[in-house]
Short mmCIF file of C-alpha atoms in Angstrom, two decimals:
data_model
loop_
_atom_site.label_atom_id
_atom_site.label_comp_id
_atom_site.label_asym_id
_atom_site.label_seq_id
_atom_site.Cartn_x
_atom_site.Cartn_y
_atom_site.Cartn_z
CA MET A 17 15.28 37.89 -15.28
CA SER A 18 16.01 35.73 -12.24
CA ASP A 19 13.64 33.23 -10.67
CA LYS A 20 11.90 34.53 -7.58
CA PRO A 21 11.31 32.50 -4.42
CA THR A 22 7.68 31.41 -4.10
CA ALA A 23 7.88 29.13 -1.05
CA SER A 24 10.19 27.88 1.68
CA ILE A 25 10.78 24.16 2.04
CA THR A 26 11.86 23.00 5.48
CA LEU A 27 13.48 19.58 5.69
CA ALA A 28 12.38 18.21 9.04
CA ASP A 29 15.14 15.60 9.01
CA ASN A 30 17.88 18.21 9.50
CA SER A 31 16.02 21.56 9.88
CA GLN A 32 17.53 22.81 6.61
CA CYS A 33 15.42 25.40 4.78
CA ILE A 34 15.60 26.02 1.02
CA GLU A 35 13.69 28.27 -1.35
CA PHE A 36 11.43 27.02 -4.13
CA THR A 37 11.59 29.40 -7.11
CA THR A 38 9.24 30.23 -9.99
CA GLY A 39 11.29 28.39 -12.63
CA CYS A 40 11.54 25.11 -10.74
CA PRO A 41 9.44 22.31 -12.32
CA SER A 42 9.11 20.13 -9.18
CA LEU A 43 10.14 19.64 -5.58
CA LEU A 44 12.59 16.93 -6.67
CA HIS A 45 14.31 19.34 -9.07
CA CYS A 46 14.50 21.99 -6.33
CA LEU A 47 16.07 19.54 -3.89
CA GLU A 48 18.62 18.41 -6.50
CA SER A 49 19.46 22.04 -7.35
CA ASN A 50 20.28 22.52 -3.67
CA LYS A 51 22.46 19.36 -3.60
CA ILE A 52 20.00 17.44 -1.42
CA ASP A 53 19.79 13.72 -2.20
CA ALA A 54 16.31 12.34 -2.66
CA ALA A 55 15.35 8.92 -3.97
CA TYR A 56 13.70 8.76 -7.39
CA GLN A 57 13.41 6.62 -10.49
CA CYS A 58 10.87 7.64 -13.11
CA ARG A 59 10.36 11.42 -12.55
CA GLU A 60 6.79 11.00 -13.81
CA GLY A 61 4.75 9.91 -10.78
CA TYR A 62 4.52 6.26 -11.90
CA CYS A 63 6.77 4.38 -9.49
CA GLY A 64 6.48 6.15 -6.12
CA ALA A 65 10.23 5.95 -5.41
CA CYS A 66 10.36 9.67 -4.57
CA ARG A 67 7.67 9.35 -1.89
CA ALA A 68 8.15 11.75 1.04
CA THR A 69 6.12 12.75 4.10
CA LEU A 70 4.35 16.10 4.03
CA ILE A 71 4.47 17.37 7.61
CA SER A 72 2.83 20.72 7.02
CA GLY A 73 1.57 22.81 4.15
CA GLU A 74 0.08 21.84 0.80
CA VAL A 75 1.34 20.84 -2.64
CA ASN A 76 -0.17 20.93 -6.12
CA TYR A 77 0.55 18.13 -8.58
CA ASN A 78 1.65 19.05 -12.10
CA GLU A 79 -0.34 15.98 -13.20
CA GLU A 80 -2.15 13.52 -10.98
CA PRO A 81 0.38 10.78 -10.09
CA LEU A 82 -0.33 7.20 -11.15
CA ALA A 83 1.45 5.78 -8.09
CA PHE A 84 -0.73 5.36 -5.00
CA VAL A 85 -0.23 8.27 -2.57
CA ARG A 86 -1.48 7.93 1.00
CA GLU A 87 -2.72 10.87 3.04
CA GLY A 88 0.29 12.76 4.38
CA GLU A 89 2.55 11.59 1.55
CA ILE A 90 3.73 13.37 -1.60
CA LEU A 91 5.66 12.41 -4.71
CA LEU A 92 8.53 14.87 -5.06
CA CYS A 93 8.96 14.36 -8.81
CA CYS A 94 5.60 15.73 -9.86
CA CYS A 95 4.48 18.35 -7.34
CA LYS A 96 5.17 21.94 -6.33
CA PRO A 97 4.57 23.60 -2.97
CA ASN A 98 1.47 25.73 -2.56
CA GLY A 99 3.08 28.07 -0.02
CA ASN A 100 5.60 27.12 2.65
CA ILE A 101 5.90 23.42 3.47
CA SER A 102 7.76 21.07 5.78
CA ILE A 103 8.72 17.59 4.56
CA SER A 104 10.61 14.51 5.69
CA LEU A 105 12.63 12.49 3.19
CA LYS A 106 12.93 9.47 5.52
#
């Protein structure tokens, strides 16, 4: 059984669009699977190194991150898109 796409992720920095699939544990994992470099350190939502800007759409956190997240920001390592989203990695 193959993973099915559940959302489209548009990277505003270069207009690239990738698919998030059912078996993907986080946005960071999805980006890495598509050979897109994104900063990270802990992969647990503690440090905030994977912080990105959410331009449109919504995400759900696997667990509430311990790092401070401002409005309009997301932590790639511990969230999944809730429908189609647009993000900036810069």
